[in-house]
Short mmCIF file of C-alpha atoms in Angstrom, two decimals:
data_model
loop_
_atom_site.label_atom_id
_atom_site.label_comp_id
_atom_site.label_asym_id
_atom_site.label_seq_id
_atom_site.Cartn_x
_atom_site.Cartn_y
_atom_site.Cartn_z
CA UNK A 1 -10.04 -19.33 -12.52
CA UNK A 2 -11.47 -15.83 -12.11
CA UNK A 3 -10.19 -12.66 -12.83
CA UNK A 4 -11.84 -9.13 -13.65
CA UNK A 5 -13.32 -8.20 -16.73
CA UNK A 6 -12.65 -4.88 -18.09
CA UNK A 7 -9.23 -4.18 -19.38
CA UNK A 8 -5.75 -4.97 -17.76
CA UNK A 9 -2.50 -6.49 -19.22
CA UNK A 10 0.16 -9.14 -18.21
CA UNK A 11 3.42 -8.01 -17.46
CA UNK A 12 6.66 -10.33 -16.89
CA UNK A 13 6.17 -10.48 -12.84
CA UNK A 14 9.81 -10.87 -12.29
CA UNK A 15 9.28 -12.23 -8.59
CA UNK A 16 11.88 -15.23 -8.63
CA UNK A 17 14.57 -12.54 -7.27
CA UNK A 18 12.66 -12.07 -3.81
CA UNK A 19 10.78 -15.01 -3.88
CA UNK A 20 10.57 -16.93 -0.83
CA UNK A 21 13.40 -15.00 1.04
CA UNK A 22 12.55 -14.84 4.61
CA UNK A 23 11.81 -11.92 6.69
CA UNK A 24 14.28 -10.16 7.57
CA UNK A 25 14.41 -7.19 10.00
CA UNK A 26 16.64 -3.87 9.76
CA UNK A 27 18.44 -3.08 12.53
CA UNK A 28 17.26 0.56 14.48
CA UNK A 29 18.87 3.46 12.72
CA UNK A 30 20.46 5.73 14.91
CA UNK A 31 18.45 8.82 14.22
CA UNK A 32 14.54 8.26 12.95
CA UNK A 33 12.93 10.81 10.99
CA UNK A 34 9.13 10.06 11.30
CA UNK A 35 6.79 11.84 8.89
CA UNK A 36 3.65 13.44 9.72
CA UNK A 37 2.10 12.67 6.60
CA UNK A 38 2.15 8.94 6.05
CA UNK A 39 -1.35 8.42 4.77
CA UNK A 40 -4.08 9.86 2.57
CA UNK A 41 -5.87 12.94 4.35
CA UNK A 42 -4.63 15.80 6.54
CA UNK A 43 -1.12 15.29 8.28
CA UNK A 44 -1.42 14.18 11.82
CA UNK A 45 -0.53 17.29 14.29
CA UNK A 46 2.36 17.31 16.99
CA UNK A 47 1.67 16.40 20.36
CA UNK A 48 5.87 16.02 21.39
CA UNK A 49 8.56 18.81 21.34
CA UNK A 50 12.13 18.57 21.37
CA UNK A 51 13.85 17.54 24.36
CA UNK A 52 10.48 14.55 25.22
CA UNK A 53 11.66 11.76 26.22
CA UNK A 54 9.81 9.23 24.21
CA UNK A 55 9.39 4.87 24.23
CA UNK A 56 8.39 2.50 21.01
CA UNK A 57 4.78 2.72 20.62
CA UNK A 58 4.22 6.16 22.15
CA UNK A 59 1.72 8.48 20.43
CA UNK A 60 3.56 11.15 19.03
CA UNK A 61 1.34 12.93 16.70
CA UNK A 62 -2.81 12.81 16.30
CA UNK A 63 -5.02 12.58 13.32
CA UNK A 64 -5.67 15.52 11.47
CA UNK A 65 -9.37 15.12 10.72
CA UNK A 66 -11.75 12.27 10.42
CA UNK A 67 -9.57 10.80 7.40
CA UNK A 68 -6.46 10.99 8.99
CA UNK A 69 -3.97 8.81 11.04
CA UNK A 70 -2.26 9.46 14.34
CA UNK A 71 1.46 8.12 14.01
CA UNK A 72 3.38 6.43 16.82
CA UNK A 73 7.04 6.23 17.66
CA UNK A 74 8.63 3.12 16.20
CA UNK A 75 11.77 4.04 18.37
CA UNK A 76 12.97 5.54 21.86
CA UNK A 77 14.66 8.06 22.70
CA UNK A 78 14.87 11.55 22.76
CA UNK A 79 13.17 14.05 20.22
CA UNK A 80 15.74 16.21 18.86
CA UNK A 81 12.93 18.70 16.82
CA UNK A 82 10.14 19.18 14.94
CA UNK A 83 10.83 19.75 11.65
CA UNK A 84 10.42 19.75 7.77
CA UNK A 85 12.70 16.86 5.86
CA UNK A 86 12.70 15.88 2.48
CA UNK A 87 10.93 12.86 1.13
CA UNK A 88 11.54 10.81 -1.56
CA UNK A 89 11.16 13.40 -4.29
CA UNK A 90 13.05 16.30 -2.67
CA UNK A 91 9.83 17.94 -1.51
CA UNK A 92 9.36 18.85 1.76
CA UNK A 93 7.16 17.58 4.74
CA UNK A 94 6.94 17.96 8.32
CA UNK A 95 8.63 15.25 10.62
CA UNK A 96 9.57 14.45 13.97
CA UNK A 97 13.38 13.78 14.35
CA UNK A 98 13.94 11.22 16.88
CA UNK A 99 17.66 10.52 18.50
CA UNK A 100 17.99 6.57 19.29
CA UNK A 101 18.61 5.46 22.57
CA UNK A 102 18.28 1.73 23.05
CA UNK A 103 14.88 -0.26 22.07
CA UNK A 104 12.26 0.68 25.23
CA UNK A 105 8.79 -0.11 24.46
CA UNK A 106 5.65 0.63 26.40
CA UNK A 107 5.07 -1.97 28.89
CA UNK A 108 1.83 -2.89 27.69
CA UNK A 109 2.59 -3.91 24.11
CA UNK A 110 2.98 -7.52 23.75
CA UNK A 111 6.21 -8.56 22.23
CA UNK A 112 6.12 -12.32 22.92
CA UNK A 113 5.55 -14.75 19.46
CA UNK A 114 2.42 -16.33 21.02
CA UNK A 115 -0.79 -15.77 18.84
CA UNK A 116 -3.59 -14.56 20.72
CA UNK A 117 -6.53 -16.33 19.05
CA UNK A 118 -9.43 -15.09 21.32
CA UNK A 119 -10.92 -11.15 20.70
CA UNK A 120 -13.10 -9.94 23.70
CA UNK A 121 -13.40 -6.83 22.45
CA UNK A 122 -16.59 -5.51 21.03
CA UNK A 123 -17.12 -3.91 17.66
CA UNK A 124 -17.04 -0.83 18.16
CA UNK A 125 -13.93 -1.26 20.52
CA UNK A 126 -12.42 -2.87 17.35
CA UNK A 127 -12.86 -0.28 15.65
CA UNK A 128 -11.86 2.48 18.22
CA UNK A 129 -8.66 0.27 18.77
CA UNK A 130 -7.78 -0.12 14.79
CA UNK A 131 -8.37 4.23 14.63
CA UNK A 132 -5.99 4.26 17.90
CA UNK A 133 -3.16 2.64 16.32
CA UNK A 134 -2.82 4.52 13.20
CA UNK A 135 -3.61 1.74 10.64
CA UNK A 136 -3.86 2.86 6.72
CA UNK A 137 -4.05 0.50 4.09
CA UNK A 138 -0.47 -0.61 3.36
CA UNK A 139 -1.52 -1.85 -0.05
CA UNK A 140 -0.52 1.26 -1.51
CA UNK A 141 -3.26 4.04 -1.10
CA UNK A 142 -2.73 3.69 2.88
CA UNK A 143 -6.50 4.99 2.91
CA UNK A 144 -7.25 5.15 7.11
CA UNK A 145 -8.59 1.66 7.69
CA UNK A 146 -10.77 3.04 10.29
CA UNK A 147 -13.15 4.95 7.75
CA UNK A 148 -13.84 1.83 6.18
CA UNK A 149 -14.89 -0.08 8.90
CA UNK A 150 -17.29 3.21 9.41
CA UNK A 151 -19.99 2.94 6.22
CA UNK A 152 -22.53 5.70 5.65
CA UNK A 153 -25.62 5.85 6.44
CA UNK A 154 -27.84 3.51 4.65
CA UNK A 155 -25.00 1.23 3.63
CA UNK A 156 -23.85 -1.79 4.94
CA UNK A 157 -21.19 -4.00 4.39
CA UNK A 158 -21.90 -7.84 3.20
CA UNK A 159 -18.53 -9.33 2.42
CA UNK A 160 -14.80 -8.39 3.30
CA UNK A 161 -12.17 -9.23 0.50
CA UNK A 162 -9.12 -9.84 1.43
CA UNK A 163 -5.71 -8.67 -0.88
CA UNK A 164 -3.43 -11.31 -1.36
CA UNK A 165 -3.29 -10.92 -4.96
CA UNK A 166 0.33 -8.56 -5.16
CA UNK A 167 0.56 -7.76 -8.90
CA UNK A 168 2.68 -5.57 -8.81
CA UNK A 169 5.76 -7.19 -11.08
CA UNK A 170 8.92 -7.81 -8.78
CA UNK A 171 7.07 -7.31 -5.32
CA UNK A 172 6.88 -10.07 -2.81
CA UNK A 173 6.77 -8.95 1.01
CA UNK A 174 2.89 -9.73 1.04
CA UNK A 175 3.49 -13.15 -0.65
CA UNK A 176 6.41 -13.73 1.97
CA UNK A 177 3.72 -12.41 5.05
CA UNK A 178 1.00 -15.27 4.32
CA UNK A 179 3.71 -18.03 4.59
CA UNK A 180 5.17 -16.61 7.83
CA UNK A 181 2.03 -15.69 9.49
CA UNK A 182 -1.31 -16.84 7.60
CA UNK A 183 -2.31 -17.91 11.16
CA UNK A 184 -2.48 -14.00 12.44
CA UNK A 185 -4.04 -13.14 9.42
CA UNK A 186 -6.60 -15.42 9.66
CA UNK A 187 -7.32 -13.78 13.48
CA UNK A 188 -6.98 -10.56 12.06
CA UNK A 189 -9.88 -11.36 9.36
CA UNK A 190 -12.31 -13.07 11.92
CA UNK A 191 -11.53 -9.78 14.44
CA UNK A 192 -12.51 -7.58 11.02
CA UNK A 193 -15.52 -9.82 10.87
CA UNK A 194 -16.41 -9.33 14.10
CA UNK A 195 -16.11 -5.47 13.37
CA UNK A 196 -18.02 -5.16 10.46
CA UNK A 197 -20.71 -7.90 11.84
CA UNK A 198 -20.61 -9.77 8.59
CA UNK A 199 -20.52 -13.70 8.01
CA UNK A 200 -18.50 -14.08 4.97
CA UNK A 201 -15.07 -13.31 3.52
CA UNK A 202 -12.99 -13.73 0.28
CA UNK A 203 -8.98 -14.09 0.07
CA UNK A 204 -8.03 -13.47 -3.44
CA UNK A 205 -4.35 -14.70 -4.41
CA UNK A 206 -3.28 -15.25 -7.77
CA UNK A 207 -2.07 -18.59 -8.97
CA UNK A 208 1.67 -17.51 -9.02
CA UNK A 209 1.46 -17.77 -5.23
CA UNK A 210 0.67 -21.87 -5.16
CA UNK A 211 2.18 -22.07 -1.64
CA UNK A 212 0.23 -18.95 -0.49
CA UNK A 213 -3.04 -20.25 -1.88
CA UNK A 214 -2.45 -23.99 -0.37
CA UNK A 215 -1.31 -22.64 3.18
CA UNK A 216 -4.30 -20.45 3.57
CA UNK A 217 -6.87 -22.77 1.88
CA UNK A 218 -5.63 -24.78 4.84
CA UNK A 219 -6.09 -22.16 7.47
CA UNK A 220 -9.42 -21.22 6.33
CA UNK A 221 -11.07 -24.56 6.75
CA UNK A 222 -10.97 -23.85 10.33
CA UNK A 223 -12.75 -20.88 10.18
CA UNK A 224 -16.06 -20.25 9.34
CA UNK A 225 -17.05 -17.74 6.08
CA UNK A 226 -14.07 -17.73 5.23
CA UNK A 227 -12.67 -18.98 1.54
CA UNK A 228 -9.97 -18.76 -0.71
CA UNK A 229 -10.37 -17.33 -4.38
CA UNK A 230 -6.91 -18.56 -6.84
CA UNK A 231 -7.39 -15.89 -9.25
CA UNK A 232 -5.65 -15.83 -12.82
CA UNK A 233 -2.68 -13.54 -13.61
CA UNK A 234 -3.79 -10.22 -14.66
CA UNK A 235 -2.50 -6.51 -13.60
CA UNK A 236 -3.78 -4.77 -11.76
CA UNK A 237 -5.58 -7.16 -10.17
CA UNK A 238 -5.10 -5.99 -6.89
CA UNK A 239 -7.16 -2.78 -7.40
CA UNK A 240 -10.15 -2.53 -5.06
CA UNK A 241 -12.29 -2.58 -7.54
CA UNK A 242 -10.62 -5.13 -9.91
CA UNK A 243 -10.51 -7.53 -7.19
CA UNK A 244 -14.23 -6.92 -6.01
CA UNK A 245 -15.34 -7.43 -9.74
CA UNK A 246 -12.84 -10.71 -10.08
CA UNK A 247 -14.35 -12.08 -6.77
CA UNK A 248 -17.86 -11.23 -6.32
CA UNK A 249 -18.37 -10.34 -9.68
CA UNK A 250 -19.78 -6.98 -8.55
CA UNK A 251 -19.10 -3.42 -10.06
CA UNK A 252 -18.12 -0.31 -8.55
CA UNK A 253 -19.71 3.06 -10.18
CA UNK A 254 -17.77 5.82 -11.35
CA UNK A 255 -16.60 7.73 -8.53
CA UNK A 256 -17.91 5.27 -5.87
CA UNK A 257 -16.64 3.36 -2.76
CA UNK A 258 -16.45 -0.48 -2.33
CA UNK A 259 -19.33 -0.23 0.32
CA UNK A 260 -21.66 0.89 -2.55
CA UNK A 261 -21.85 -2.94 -3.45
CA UNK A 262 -21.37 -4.24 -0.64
CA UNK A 263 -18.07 -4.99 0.13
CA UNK A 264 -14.68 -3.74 2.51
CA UNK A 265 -11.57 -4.40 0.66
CA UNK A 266 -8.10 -4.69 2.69
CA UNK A 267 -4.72 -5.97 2.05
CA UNK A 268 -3.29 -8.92 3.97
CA UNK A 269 -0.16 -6.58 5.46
CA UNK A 270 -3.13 -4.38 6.75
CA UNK A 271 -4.94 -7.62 8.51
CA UNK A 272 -1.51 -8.15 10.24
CA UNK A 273 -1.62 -5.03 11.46
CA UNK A 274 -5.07 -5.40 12.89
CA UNK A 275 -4.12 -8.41 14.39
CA UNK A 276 -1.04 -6.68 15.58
CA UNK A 277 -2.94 -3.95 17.24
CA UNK A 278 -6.20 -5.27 18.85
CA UNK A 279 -4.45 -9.34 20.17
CA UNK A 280 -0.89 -7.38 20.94
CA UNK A 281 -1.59 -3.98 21.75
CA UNK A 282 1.12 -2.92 18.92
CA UNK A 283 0.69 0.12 16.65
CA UNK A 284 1.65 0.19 13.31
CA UNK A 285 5.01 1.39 13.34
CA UNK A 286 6.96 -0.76 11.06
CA UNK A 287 6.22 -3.22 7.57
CA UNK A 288 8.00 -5.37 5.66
CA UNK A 289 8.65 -4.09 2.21
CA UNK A 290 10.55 -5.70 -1.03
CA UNK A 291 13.99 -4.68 -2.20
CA UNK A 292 14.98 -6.20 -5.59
CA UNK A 293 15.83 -5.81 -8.90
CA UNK A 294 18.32 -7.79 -11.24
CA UNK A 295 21.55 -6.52 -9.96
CA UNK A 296 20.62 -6.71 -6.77
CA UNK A 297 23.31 -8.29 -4.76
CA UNK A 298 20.66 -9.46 -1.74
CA UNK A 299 17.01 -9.01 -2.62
CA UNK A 300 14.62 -9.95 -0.17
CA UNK A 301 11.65 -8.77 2.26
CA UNK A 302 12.83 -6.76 4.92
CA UNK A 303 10.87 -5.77 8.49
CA UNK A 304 11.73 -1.86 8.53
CA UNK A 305 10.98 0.49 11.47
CA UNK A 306 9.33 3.60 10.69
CA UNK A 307 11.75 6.46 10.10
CA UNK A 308 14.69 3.96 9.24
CA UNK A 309 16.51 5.60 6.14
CA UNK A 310 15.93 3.68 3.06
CA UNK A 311 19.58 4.12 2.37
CA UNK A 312 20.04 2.00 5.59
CA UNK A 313 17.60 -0.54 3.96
CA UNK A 314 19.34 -0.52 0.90
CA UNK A 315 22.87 -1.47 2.27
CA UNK A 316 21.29 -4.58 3.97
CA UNK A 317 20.21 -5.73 0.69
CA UNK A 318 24.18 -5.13 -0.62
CA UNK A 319 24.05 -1.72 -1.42
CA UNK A 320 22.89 0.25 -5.02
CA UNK A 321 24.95 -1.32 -7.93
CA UNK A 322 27.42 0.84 -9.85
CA UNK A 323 24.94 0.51 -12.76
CA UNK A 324 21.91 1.22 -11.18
CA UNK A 325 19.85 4.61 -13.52
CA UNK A 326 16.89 4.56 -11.14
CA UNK A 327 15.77 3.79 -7.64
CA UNK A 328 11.68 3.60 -7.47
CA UNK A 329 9.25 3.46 -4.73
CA UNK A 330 6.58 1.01 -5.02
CA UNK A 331 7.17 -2.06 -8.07
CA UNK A 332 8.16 -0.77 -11.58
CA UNK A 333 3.95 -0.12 -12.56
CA UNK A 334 2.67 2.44 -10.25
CA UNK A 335 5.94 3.25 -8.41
CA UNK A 336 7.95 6.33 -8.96
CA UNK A 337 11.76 6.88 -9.58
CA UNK A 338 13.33 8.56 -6.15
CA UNK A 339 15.70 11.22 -5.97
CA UNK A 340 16.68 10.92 -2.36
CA UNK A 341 18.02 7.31 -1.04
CA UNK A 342 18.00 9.66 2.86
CA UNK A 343 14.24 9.74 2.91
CA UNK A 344 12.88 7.74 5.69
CA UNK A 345 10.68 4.83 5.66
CA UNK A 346 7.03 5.23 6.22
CA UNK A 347 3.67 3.43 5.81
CA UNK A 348 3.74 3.97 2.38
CA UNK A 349 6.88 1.59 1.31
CA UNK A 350 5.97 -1.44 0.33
CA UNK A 351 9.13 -1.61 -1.83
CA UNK A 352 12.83 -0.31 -3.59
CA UNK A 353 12.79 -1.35 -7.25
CA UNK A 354 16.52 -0.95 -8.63
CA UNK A 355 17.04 -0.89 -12.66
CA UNK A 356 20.16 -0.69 -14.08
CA UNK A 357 21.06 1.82 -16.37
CA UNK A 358 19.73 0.24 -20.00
CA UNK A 359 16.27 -0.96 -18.41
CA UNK A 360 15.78 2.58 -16.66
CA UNK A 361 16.43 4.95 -19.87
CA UNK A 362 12.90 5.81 -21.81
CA UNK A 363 12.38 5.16 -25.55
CA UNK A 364 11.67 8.13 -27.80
CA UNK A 365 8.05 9.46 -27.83
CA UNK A 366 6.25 9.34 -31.35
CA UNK A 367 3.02 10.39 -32.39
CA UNK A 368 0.12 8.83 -30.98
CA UNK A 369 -1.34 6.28 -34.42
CA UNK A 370 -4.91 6.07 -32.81
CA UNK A 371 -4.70 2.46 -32.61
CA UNK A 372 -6.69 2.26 -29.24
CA UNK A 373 -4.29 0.11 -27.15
CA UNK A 374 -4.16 2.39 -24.15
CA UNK A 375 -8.44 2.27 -24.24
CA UNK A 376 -8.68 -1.46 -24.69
CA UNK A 377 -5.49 -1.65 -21.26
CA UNK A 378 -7.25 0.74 -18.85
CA UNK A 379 -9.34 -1.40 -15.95
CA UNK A 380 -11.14 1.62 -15.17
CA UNK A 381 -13.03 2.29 -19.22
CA UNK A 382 -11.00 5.54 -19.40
CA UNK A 383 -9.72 6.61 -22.75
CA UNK A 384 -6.12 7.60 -21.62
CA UNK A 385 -5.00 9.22 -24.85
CA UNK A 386 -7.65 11.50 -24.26
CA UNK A 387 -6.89 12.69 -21.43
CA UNK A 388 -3.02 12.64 -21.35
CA UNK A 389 -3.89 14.87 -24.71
CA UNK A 390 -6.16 17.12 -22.60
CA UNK A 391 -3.41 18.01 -19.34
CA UNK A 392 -1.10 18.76 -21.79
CA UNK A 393 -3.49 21.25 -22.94
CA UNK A 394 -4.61 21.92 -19.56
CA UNK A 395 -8.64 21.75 -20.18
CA UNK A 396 -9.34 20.78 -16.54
CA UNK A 397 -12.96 21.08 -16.85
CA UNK A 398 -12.75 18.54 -19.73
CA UNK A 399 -10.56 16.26 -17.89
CA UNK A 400 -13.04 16.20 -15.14
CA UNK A 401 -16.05 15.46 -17.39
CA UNK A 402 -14.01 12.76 -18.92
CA UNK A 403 -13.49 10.95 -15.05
CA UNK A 404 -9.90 11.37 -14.73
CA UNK A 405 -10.38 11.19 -11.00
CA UNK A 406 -11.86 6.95 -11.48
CA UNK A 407 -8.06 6.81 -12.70
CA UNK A 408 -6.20 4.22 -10.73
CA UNK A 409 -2.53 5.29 -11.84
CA UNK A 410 -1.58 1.22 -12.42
CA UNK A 411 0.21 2.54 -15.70
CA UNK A 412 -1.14 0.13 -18.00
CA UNK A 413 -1.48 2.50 -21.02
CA UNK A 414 2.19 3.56 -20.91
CA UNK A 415 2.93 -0.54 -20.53
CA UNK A 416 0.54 -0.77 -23.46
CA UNK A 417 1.43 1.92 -26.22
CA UNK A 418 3.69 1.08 -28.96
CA UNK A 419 4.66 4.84 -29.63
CA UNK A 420 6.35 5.24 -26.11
CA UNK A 421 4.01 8.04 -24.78
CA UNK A 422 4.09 9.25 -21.34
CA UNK A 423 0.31 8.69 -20.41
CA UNK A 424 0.31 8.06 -17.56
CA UNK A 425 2.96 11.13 -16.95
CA UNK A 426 0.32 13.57 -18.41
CA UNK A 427 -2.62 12.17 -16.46
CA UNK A 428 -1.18 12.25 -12.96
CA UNK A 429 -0.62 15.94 -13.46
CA UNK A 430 -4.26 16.50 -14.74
CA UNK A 431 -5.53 14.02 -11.70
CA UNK A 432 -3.49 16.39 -9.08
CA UNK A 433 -4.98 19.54 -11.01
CA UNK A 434 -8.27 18.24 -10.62
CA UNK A 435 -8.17 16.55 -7.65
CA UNK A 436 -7.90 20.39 -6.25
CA UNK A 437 -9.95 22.08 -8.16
CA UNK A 438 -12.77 19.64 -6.95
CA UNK A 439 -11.38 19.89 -2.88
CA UNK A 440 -11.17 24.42 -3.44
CA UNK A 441 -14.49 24.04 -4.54
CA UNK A 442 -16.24 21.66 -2.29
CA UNK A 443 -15.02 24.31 0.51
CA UNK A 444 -16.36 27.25 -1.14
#
């Protein structure tokens, strides 16, 4: 089996807790707090006020700027303000509060459980329709999905890979989505096909997913260009550019986007939502996401509305343990430990990772013994204790020349080094740094 070729490690996946536990879905809270910024780019911009009556599926706020998102209402009801709230990490972002009143969605969403094989629409109507409904990449980086389907000039897309891979240790809402509807996914890939007028398309799923791999290798023989790819166990896999090298055996440059080689990379949840949006007229206003952990009373996959508190998630699941030391977002790699259980649900969530209190306390720093661990780990050629050791001495410029920004933040050198340093800790805060030094001057 394939896998990529530059670096990576194996961690315990830890996915027998979630594991085939069916979807479930959260019942409405009964106020939503829906966040402008739910993607990568500008925050979409206001177009309700308090007082608007609004229905599910309504737009409610527009894209910012070309790589933006416009956001829809996931309930009805009435808007009770526009505000600021706090997110996961106590910082605050704007938001539109919405009060519940019933479930009332726009008449022209399709609700029914019929799958709507046949697309009419044209490509560039795909495409229009997929920028319409506010769909990021729910893989993680929730990237707009319509900028990808929108290469430069001069480049053109040859094959679209598809992410069933799911690395991330204790995560298993996208294994859970290809048993319960592979079928959509499969019309979701052919309408993507249709968009990016290409004839060919990968699934990647690694062999810890046997069902997965054997339900969709089934599904795909009905449609044409389109395979399956069992890949071997290796984080993080699931990395654009891991997964294009693992699959096509092609290589992304340094600071370059999958379309440079020829390919569009999207997650399986994504494909859904594609489907979701062009065959059923249905924004993206909710995901399933993982809640688990080992003293986790009910862990499972769980269909969340937008703006649903995560506390409200986390009391269908059986509520935080006595023991728990750390709630993060995400799976226990590139997630982060939350300080606010009140922070509403967005596009972002793919999970709630609980540790108890021994597995969430740190081990003691010591002094880095140069034995190149954290070099031989990183999938992106990086030399991490380089740059960890240059943010904490804040040489930005160096950082910079050194390609902090091709850092993927899958954590693999902290996983990796024996003397406990926070790598990864240092080089997020030199990314961010850099990241806007590189954005002040680009508008200069």
């Amino acid at each position: 089996m394939k896998t990529f070729r530059i670096g990576g490690v194996h961690p315990q996946d830890n996915k027998i807790y979630s594991a085939h536990k069916q979807i479930t879905e959260v019942p409405l809270p009964e106020k939503a707090i829906i966040p402008l910024v739910q993607h990568i780019g500008a925050p979409a911009k206001p177009i309700v006020q308090k007082g608007d009556k609004v229905l599910v599926g309504q737009l409610i706020a527009e894209a910012g700027g070309f790589v933006s998102a416009n956001i829809h209402s996931p309930v009805s009801g009435t808007v009770a303000k526009v505000d600021v709230a706090k997110d996961a990490w106590g910082l605050s972002m704007p938001a539109i509060f919405i009060d519940v009143e019933g479930d009332e969605w726009l008449p022209e969403i399709d609700r029914s459980d019929v799958i709507n094989n046949l697309c009419k629409l044209s490509s560039q109507e795909i495409v229009e329709k997929i920028k319409q409904s506010g769909i990021v990449g729910l893989g993680g980086a929730c990237f707009p999905t319509h900028v990808k389907l929108l290469p430069p000039p001069g480049k053109k897309a040859e094959v679209l890979i598809v992410n069933g891979v799911e690395c991330e240790p204790y995560l298993t809402c996208d294994h859970q989505l290809m048993l319960e509807h592979g079928e959509e996914i499969m019309i979701g890939i052919q309408i993507l096909m249709k968009a990016l007028n290409i004839e060919r398309t990968i699934i990647g799923i690694e062999k810890n997913k046997p069902d997965a791999i054997e339900y969709m290798q089934h599904l795909a023989s009905r449609f044409l260009g389109v395979s399956v790819q069992p890949l071997n166990l290796r984080y993080p896999q699931g990395g654009e550019k891991q997964l294009i090298d693992a699959c096509i055996r092609r290589q992304v440059p340094s600071g370059a986007l999958p379309i440079e080689v020829g390919a569009v990379v999207d997650n399986v949840a994504t494909i859904y939502a594609i489907y979701e949006a062009v065959q059923k007229n249905k924004p993206l206003i909710s995901r399933v996401m993982t809640v688990t952990g080992k003293d986790v009373e009910k862990p499972g996959n769980y269909l969340v509305r937008f703006g649903t508190p995560l506390s409200q998630v986390l009391d269908m699941a059986g509520g935080v343990p006595e023991n728990t030391g750390k709630i993060i977002g995400g799976g226990p790699m590139m997630g982060r430990a939350m300080n606010n259980t009140d922070m509403p649900c967005n596009k972002r969530m793919s999970g709630a990772f609980l540790l108890n209190r021994d597995e969430s306390k740190r081990a003691v720093p010591e002094n880095c013994i140069r034995c190149g661990k954290c070099v031989q780990a990183c999938p992106m050629g990086l030399e991490p204790y380089l740059l960890s050791k240059l943010s904490d001495l804040e040489r930005w410029d160096d950082m910079e020349k050194h390609n902090v920004m091709d850092c993927i933040d899958c954590g693999c050198c902290q996983y990796t080094c024996p003397s406990n340093r926070p790598l990864l800790d240092y080089i997020r805060i030199g990314k961010a740094t850099v990241g806007g030094i590189i954005r002040a001057r680009a508008q200069k």
